[in-house]
XYZ file of C-alpha atoms in Angstrom:
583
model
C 5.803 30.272 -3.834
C 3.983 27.915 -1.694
C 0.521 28.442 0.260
C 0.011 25.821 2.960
C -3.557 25.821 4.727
C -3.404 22.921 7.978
C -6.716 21.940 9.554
C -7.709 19.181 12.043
C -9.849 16.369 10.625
C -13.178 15.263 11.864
C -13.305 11.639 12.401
C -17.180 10.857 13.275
C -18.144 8.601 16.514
C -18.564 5.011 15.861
C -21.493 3.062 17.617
C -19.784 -0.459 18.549
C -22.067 -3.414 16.747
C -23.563 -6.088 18.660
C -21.757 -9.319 18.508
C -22.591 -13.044 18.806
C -20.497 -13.393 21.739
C -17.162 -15.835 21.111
C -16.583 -19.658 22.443
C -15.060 -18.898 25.760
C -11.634 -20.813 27.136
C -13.740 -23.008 29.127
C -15.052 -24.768 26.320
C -14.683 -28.822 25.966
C -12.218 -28.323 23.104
C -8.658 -28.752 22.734
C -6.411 -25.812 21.622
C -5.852 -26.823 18.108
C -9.737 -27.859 17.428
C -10.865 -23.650 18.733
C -8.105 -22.344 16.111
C -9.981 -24.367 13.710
C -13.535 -23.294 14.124
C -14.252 -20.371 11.496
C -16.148 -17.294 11.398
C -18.825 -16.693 9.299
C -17.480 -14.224 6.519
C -20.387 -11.380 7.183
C -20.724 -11.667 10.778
C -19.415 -13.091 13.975
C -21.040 -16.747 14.227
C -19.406 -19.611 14.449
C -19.309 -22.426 12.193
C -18.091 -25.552 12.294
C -15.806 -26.549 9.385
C -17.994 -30.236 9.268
C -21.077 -28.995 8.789
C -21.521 -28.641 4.948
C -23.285 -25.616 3.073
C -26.360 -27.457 2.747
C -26.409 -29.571 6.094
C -29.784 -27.724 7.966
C -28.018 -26.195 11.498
C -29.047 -27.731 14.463
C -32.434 -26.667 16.441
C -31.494 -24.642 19.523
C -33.612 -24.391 22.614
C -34.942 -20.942 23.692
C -32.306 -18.538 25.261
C -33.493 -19.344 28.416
C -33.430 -22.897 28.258
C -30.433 -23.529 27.025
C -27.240 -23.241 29.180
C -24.829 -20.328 28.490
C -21.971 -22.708 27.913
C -24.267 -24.130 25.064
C -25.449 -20.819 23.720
C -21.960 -19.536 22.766
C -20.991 -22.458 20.458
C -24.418 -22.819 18.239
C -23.086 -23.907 14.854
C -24.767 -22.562 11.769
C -24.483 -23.920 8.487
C -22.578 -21.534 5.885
C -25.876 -21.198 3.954
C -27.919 -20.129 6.681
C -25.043 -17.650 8.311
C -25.300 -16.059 4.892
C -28.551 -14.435 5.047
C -28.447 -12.969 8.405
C -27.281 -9.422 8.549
C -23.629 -8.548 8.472
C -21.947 -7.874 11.282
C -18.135 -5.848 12.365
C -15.948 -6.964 14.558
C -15.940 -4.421 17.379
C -13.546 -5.993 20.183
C -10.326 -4.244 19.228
C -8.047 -3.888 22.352
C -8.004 -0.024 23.386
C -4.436 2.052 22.985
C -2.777 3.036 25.195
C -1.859 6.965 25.549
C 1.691 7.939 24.638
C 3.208 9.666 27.564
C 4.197 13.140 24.916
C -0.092 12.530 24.225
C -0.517 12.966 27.696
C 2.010 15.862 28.175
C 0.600 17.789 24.970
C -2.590 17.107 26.519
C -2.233 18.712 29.764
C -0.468 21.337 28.416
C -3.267 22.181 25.762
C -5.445 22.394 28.763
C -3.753 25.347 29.761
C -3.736 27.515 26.379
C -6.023 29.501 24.701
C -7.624 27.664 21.288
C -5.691 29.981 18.974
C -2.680 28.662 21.102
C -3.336 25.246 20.613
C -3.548 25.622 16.679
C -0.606 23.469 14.933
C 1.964 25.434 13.452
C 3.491 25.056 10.042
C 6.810 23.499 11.498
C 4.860 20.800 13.354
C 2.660 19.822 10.524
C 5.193 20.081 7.665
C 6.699 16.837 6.759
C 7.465 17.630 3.054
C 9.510 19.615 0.590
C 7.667 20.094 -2.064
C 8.819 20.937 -5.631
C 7.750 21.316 -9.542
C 11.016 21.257 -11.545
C 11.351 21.822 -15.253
C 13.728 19.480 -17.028
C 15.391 22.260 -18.899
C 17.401 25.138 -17.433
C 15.310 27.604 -19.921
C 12.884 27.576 -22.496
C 13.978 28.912 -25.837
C 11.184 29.576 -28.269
C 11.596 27.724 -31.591
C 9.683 29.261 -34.753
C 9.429 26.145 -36.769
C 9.733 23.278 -34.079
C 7.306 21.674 -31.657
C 9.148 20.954 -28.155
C 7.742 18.775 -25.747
C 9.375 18.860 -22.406
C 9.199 16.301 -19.389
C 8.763 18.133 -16.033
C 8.434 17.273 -12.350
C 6.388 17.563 -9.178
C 8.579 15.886 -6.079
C 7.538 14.718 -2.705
C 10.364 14.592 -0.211
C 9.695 13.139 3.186
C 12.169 14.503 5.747
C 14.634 12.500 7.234
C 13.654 11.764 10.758
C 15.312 13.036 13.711
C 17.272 10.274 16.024
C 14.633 10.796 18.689
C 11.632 10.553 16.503
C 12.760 6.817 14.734
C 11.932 5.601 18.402
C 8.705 3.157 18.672
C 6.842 5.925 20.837
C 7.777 8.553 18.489
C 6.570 7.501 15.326
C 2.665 6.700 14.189
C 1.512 3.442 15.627
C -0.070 0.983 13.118
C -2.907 -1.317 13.065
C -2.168 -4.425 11.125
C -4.252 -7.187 10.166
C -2.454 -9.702 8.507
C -4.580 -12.644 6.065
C -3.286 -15.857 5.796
C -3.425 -18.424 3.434
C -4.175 -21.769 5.257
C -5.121 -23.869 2.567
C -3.814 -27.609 1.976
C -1.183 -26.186 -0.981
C 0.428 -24.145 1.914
C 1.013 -27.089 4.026
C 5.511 -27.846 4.642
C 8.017 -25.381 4.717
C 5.764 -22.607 3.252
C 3.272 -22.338 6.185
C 6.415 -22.342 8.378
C 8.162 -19.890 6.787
C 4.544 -17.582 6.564
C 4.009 -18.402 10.608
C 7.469 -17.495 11.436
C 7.188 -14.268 9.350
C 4.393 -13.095 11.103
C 6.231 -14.202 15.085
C 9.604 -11.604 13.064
C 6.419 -9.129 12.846
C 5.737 -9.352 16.402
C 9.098 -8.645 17.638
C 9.390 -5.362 15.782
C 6.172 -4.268 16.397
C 5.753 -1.905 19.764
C 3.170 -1.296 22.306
C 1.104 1.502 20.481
C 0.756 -0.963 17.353
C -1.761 -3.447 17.394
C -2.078 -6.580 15.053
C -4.371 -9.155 13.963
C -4.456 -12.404 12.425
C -6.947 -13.951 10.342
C -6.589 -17.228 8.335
C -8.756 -18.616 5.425
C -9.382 -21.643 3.625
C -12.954 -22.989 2.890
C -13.565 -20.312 4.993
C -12.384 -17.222 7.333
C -11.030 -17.743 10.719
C -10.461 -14.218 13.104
C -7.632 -15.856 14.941
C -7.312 -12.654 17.423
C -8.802 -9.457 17.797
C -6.801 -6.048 17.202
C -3.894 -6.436 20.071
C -2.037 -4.053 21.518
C 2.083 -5.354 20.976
C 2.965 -4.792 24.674
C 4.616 -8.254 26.091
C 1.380 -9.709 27.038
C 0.030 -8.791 23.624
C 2.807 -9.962 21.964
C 3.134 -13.719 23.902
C -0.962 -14.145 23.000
C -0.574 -13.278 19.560
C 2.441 -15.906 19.026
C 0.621 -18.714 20.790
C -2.106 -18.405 17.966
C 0.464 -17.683 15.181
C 2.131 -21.148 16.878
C -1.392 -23.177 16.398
C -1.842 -21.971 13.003
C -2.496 -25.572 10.780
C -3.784 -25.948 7.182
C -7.009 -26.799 5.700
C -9.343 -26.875 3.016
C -9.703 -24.893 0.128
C -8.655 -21.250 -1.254
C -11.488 -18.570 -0.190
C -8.988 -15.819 -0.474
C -12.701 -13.181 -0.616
C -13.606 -14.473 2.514
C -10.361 -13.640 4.028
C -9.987 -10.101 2.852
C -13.467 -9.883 4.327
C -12.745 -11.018 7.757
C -10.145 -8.270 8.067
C -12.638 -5.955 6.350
C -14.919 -6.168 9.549
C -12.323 -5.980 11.969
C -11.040 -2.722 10.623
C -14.739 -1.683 10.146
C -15.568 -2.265 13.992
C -12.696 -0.771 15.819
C -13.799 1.638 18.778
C -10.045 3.127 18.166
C -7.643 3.998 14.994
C -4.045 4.044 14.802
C -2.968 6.663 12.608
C -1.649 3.675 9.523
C -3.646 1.266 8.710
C -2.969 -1.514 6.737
C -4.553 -5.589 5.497
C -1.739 -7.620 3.974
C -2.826 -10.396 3.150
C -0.510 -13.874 1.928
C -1.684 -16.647 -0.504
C -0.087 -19.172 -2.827
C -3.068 -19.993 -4.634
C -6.512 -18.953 -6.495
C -10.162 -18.536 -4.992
C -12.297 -21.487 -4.955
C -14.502 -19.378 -7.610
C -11.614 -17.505 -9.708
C -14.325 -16.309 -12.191
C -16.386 -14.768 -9.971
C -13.661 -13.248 -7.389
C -12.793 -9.899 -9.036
C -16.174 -8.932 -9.032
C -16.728 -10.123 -5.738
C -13.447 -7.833 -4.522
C -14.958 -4.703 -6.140
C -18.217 -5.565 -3.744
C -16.240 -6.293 -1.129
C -14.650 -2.847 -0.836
C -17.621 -1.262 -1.956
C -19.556 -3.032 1.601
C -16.711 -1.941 3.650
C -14.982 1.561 2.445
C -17.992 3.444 4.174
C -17.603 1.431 7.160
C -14.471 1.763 7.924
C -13.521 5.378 9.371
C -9.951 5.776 8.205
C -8.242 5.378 5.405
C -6.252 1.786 4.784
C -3.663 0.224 2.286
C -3.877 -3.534 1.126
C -0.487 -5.239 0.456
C -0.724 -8.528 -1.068
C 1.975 -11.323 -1.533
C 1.599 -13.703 -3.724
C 3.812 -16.958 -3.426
C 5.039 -19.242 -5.731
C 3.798 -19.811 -9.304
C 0.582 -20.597 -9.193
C -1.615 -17.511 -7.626
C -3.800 -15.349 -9.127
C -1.666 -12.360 -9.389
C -4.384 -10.241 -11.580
C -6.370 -10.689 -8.370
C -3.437 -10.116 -5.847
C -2.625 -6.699 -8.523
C -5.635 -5.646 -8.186
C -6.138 -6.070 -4.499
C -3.165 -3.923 -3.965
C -4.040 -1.162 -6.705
C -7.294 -0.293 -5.294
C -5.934 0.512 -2.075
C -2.894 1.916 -3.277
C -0.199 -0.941 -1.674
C 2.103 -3.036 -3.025
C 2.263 -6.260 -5.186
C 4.931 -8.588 -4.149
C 5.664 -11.909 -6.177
C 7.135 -14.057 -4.273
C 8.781 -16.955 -6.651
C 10.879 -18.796 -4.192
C 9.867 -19.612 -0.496
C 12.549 -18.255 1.251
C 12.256 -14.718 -0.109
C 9.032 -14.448 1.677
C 10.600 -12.213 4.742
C 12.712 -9.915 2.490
C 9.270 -9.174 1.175
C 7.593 -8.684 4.690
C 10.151 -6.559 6.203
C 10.215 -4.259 3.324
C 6.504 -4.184 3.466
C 6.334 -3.603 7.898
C 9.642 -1.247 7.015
C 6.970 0.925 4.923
C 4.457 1.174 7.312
C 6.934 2.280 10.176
C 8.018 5.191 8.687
C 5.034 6.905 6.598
C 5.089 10.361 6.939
C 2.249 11.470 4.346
C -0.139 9.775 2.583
C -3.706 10.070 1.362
C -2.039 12.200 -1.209
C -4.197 13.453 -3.809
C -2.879 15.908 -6.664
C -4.531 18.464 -8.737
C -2.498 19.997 -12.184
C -3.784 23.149 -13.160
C -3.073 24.732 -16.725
C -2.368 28.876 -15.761
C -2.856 31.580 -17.816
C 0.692 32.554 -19.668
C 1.885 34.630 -22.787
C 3.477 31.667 -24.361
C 1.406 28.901 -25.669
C 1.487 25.464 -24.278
C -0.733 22.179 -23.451
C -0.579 19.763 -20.810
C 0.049 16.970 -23.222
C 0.382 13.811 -20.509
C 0.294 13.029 -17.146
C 1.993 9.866 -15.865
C -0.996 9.079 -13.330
C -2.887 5.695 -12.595
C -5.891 6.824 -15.091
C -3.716 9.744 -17.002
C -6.010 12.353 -15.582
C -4.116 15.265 -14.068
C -6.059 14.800 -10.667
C -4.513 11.711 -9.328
C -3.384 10.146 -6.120
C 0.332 9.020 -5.035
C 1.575 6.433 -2.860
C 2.725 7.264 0.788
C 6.018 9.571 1.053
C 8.353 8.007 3.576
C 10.911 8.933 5.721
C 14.164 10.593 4.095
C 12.417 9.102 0.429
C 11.160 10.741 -2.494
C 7.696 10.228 -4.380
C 7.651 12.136 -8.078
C 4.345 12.855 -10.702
C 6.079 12.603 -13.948
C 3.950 14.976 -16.962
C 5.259 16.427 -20.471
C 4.225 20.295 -21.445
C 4.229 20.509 -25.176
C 5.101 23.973 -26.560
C 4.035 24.787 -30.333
C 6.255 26.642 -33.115
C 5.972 30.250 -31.378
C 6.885 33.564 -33.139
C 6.242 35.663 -30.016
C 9.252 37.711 -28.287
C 9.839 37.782 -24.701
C 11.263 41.010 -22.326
C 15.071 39.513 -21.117
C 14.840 37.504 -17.723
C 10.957 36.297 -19.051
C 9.385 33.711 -17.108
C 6.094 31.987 -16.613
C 3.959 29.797 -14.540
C 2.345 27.545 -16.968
C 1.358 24.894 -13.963
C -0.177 24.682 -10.588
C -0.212 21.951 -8.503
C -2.347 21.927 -5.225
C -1.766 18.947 -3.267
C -3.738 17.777 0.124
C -2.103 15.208 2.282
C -2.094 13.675 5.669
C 0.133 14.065 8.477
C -0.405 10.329 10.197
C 1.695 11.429 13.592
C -0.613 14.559 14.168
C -3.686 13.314 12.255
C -3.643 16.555 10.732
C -5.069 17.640 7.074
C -2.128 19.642 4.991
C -3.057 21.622 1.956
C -0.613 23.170 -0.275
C 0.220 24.721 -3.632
C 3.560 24.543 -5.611
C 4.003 26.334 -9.295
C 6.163 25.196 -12.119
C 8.607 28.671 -13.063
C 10.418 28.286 -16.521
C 13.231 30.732 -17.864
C 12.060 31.787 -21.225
C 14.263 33.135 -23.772
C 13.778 34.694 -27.837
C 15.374 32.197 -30.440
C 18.020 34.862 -31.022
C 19.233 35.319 -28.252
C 22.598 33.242 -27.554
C 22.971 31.614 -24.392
C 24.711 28.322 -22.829
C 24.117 25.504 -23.923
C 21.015 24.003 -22.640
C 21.437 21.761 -19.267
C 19.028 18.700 -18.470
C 18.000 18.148 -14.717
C 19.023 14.717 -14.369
C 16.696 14.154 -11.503
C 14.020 15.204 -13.403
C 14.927 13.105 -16.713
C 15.549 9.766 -14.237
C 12.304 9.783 -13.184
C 10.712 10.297 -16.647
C 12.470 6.873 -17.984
C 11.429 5.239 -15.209
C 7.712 6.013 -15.402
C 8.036 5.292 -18.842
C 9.972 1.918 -18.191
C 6.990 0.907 -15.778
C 4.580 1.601 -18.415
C 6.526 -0.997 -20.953
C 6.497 -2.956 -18.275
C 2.389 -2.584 -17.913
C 2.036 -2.713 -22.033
C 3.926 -5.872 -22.295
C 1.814 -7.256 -19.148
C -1.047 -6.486 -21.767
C -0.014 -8.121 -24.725
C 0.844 -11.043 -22.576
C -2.957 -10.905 -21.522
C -4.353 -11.260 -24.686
C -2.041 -14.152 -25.399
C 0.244 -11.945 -27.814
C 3.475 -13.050 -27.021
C 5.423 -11.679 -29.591
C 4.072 -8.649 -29.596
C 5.287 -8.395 -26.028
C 8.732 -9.574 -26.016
C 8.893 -6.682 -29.293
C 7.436 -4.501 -26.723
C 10.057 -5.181 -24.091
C 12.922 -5.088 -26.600
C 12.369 -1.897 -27.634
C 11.142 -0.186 -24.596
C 14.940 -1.894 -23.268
C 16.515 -0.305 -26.222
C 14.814 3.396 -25.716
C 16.254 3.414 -21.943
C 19.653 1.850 -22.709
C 20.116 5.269 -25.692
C 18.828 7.763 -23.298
C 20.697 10.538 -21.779
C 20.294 8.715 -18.066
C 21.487 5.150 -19.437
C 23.698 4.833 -17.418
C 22.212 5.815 -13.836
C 22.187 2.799 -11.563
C 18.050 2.951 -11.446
C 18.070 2.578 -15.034
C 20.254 0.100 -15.468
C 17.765 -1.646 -12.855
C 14.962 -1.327 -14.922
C 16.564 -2.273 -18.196
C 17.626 -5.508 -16.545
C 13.989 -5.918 -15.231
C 12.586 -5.528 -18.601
C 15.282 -7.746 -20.702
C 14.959 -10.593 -17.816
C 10.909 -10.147 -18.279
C 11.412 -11.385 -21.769
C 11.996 -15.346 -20.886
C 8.341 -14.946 -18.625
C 6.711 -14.719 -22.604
C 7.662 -17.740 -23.858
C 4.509 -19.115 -23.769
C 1.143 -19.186 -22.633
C 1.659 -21.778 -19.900
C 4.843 -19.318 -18.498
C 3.053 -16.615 -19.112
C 0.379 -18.031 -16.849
C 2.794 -19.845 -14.211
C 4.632 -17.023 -12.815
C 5.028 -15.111 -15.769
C 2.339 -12.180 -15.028
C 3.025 -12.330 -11.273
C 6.375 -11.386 -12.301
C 5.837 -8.928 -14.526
C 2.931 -7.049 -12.646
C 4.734 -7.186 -9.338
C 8.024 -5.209 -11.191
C 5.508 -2.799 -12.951
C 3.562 -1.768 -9.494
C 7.228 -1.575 -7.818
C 8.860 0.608 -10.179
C 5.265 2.849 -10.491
C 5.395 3.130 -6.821
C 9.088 2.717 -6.509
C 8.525 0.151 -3.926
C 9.785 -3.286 -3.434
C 12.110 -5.337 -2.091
C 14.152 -6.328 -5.147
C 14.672 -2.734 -5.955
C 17.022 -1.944 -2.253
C 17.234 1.104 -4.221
C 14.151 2.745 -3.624
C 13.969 1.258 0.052
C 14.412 4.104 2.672
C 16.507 3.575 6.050
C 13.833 1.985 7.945
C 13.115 -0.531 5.179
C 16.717 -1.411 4.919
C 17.137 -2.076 8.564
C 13.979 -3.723 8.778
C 15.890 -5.794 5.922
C 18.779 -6.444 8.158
C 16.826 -7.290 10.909
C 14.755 -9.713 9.176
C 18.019 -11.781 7.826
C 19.393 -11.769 11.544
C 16.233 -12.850 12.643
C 16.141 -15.968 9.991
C 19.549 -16.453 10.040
C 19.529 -17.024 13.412
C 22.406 -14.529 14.149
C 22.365 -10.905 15.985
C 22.225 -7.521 14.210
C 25.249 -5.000 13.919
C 23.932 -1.641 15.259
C 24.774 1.131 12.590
């Protein structure tokens, strides 16, 4: 009993900005002293990293006196930069047209508009179901029964032609990098090498760009298209990437704020993902400074974007990195040792590469029924039954876990009774048409008298997996808490419990809960004390809690979908220096 309602989305024109045009080739510099010079965080003017915030900037001769050459590398001190207007970065490479683009187009041409209307088979990339975790519903008289239930998210599997580069949605990635003295060694070359594994999976209808920060933000490259041209560009300045100065990690997310803010063109995904070892220059000031951040950009930039953040080693600021990733629903990775850094990556790039809804947003509605009941909890981000979910992916499943509580009931039922206590309505996008999807799924539950004698009463095991592992993320999340507040006890009690609840339930012994109890009983050693708890401990902990939530990460290969694990392959090959078995 579905109703589906499809409609085209209006994207509004974008004026391109003026720009401060960029040093040109031609300038007296050598190669390594133009990657260095950094962009001004709210607009496109250059600054120098030697000139100091309150050095005065250089007088400059009228336009025309001065000599063009001279005109395009004025330096500005940061302090003065600051108060001019901010600018976007508008000089994103245009796509190019997929050839079945250009065939749908011609052949639109030649039908009428209702024609042309997208049917349900060519919008529809989910199944869609609300499951009860009981077979029935038989009414107790004296007891109160409170009842997990389901609404799942299935992305189809896709078809051999369609996991093809020109197939699937192309992506627009800006990747952030840390380039701050503490990533200087093996970590920057591990992080540069990373982002050159990036580049060879990537295909001509994506486009990346790269953007470093220390004391300040540096727009390596504009939005490139990945074609071979793109692609040998794009590794000479991953190649030329050095460190420097300090930890303006703000600044970066900034920079790649205003390049997706200026673009002329989207890809259909759209993603920052941004790498750091360390904290901001101002720590106490750079969670409020994130919240302004977005706040600037969101109505700047057209489409909707993810943030995934990676945090590296032991010493970030992972309630910053968290929180980076929250608000834009992505992923938290903790990254303790170096060399895990591309596991992390691919599973990331695996994500993007094979999205097949997102923007999800989900309504629960209580209906009208002859038995009584209340919505007693929703597993959501806030606990409000409106809520968003991550991207569904390819051949993967995304579930909203929430409980219906039913109250001693004295009321008799006809034989083969059943109701439709909940309604879910659910809007979503389709990123390989572009296309809005609207549609409505209801909860049915069997209801049977407390006389009458039937089977014994089955469990969906699908249904009750999902429950403990919501619930195990939320230990996860209360412990995180307690370790906040410096209550360590009171979080390894948490965690020992919450271990202890999962281990006696009926699922024990499914493979994703034994995953999760070993999560939570190895999180125990990260609350030893403060100084853990501080030095990896809460990177840890948060990055588990946001992967199980999600059911994303790269520790957990069992939520990873095809693409992610042969992005995983790939990425080992690529490291390990040897080629890939085909499947």
């Amino acid at each position: 009993m579905k109703k589906k309602i499809t409609k085209k989305p209006v994207i509004p024109a974008k004026k391109p900005s003026k720009l401060v045009r960029e040093v040109e080739e031609d300038l007296p510099q050598t190669e390594e002293e133009k990657e260095q010079i950094p962009m001004n965080p709210t607009q496109n003017v250059l600054i120098h990293p030697t000139v100091s915030k309150v050095q005065r900037p250089r007088k400059v001769a009228p336009k025309s006196k001065m000599p063009k050459q001279m005109m395009q590398n004025v330096v500005l001190s940061e302090e003065e930069a600051e108060k001019m207007p901010g600018k976007v970065f508008d000089d994103d490479e245009p796509l190019p047209v997929k050839p079945a683009e250009e065939a749908k187009k011609s052949s639109e041409e030649t039908k009428s508009p209702s024609e042309s209307t997208a049917t349900p088979k060519e919008t529809n990339r989910l199944n869609i179901s609300m499951k009860f975790a009981m077979n029935y519903l038989q009414l107790k008289s004296t007891d109160v029964q409170e009842v997990p239930c389901c609404l799942s998210l299935e992305g189809l599997e896709a078809e051999e032609e369609e996991s093809k580069q020109q197939a699937r949605s192309g992506i627009d990635v800006i990747c952030v990098l840390d380039v701050s003295g503490s990533m200087s060694g093996d970590k920057l070359e591990l992080a540069t090498k990373t982002l050159e594994f990036m580049v060879t999976q990537l295909g001509p209808y994506d486009r990346a760009s790269i953007v470093t920060f220390s004391d300040d933000a540096y727009k390596l490259s504009p939005l490139t298209c990945m074609n071979d041209v793109g692609k040998e560009k794009l590794n000479k300045k991953i190649k030329a990437i050095r460190v420097i100065g300090g930890t303006e990690i703000i600044k970066g997310l900034r920079c790649g704020l205003q390049i997706l803010a200026g673009r002329k063109q989207f890809n259909s995904v759209t993603s920052i993902v941004l790498l750091t070892d360390g904290i901001d220059n101002n720590q106490e000031t750079a969670m409020g400074r994130l919240r302004a951040v977005i706040r600037e950009y969101d109505p700047k930039v057209v489409t909707q974007y993810s943030i995934h953040t990676f945090g590296y080693g032991s010493d970030h600021d992972a309630h910053l990195m968290n929180a980076m990733a929250e608000v834009k629903n992505g992923g938290f990775y903790f990254v303790e040792k170096e060399d895990s850094i591309p596991e992390a990556f691919s599973n990331c790039l695996g994500e993007l590469m094979s999205v097949v809804a997102d923007q999800i947003q989900v309504q629960l509605q209580t209906q009208a029924c002859d038995i009584p009941f209340a919505l007693r909890k929703v597993y959501s981000e806030t606990g409000d039954s409106s809520f968003r979910m991550p991207p569904v992916l390819s051949g993967s499943k995304k579930e909203a876990i929430f409980v219906l509580s039913f109250p001693p009931c004295n009321i008799r039922v006809p034989e083969n009774h059943q109701i439709q206590p909940i309604k879910a309505s659910i809007t979503y996008r389709v990123p390989q048409t572009g296309e809005e999807v609207k549609e409505q799924a209801f909860l049915i539950i069997n209801v049977f008298n407390e006389d009458h004698i039937i089977d014994e009463i089955e469990l969906d095991e699908d249904v009750m997996i999902n429950f403990y592992r919501v619930k195990g993320a939320e230990i996860l999340k209360e412990a995180g808490d307690f370790g906040d507040q410096g209550k360590m006890q009171e979080a390894r009690d948490c965690l020992a419990r919450g271990a202890q609840e999962l281990r006696n339930s009926v699922v024990g012994g499914n493979e994703l809960i034994q995953v999760l109890i070993a999560d939570i009983e190895n999180s125990v050693s990260r609350f030893a004390d403060r100084q853990v708890w501080e030095h990896g401990g809460a990177a840890d902990l948060k990055s588990k809690a946001n992967g199980h939530w999600a059911k994303r990460g790269p520790s957990n290969a069992i939520y990873q979908n095809k693409c992610q694990k042969t992005m995983s392959k790939k990425s080992k090959a690529y490291f390990g220096g040897e080629e890939m078995e085909e499947d």
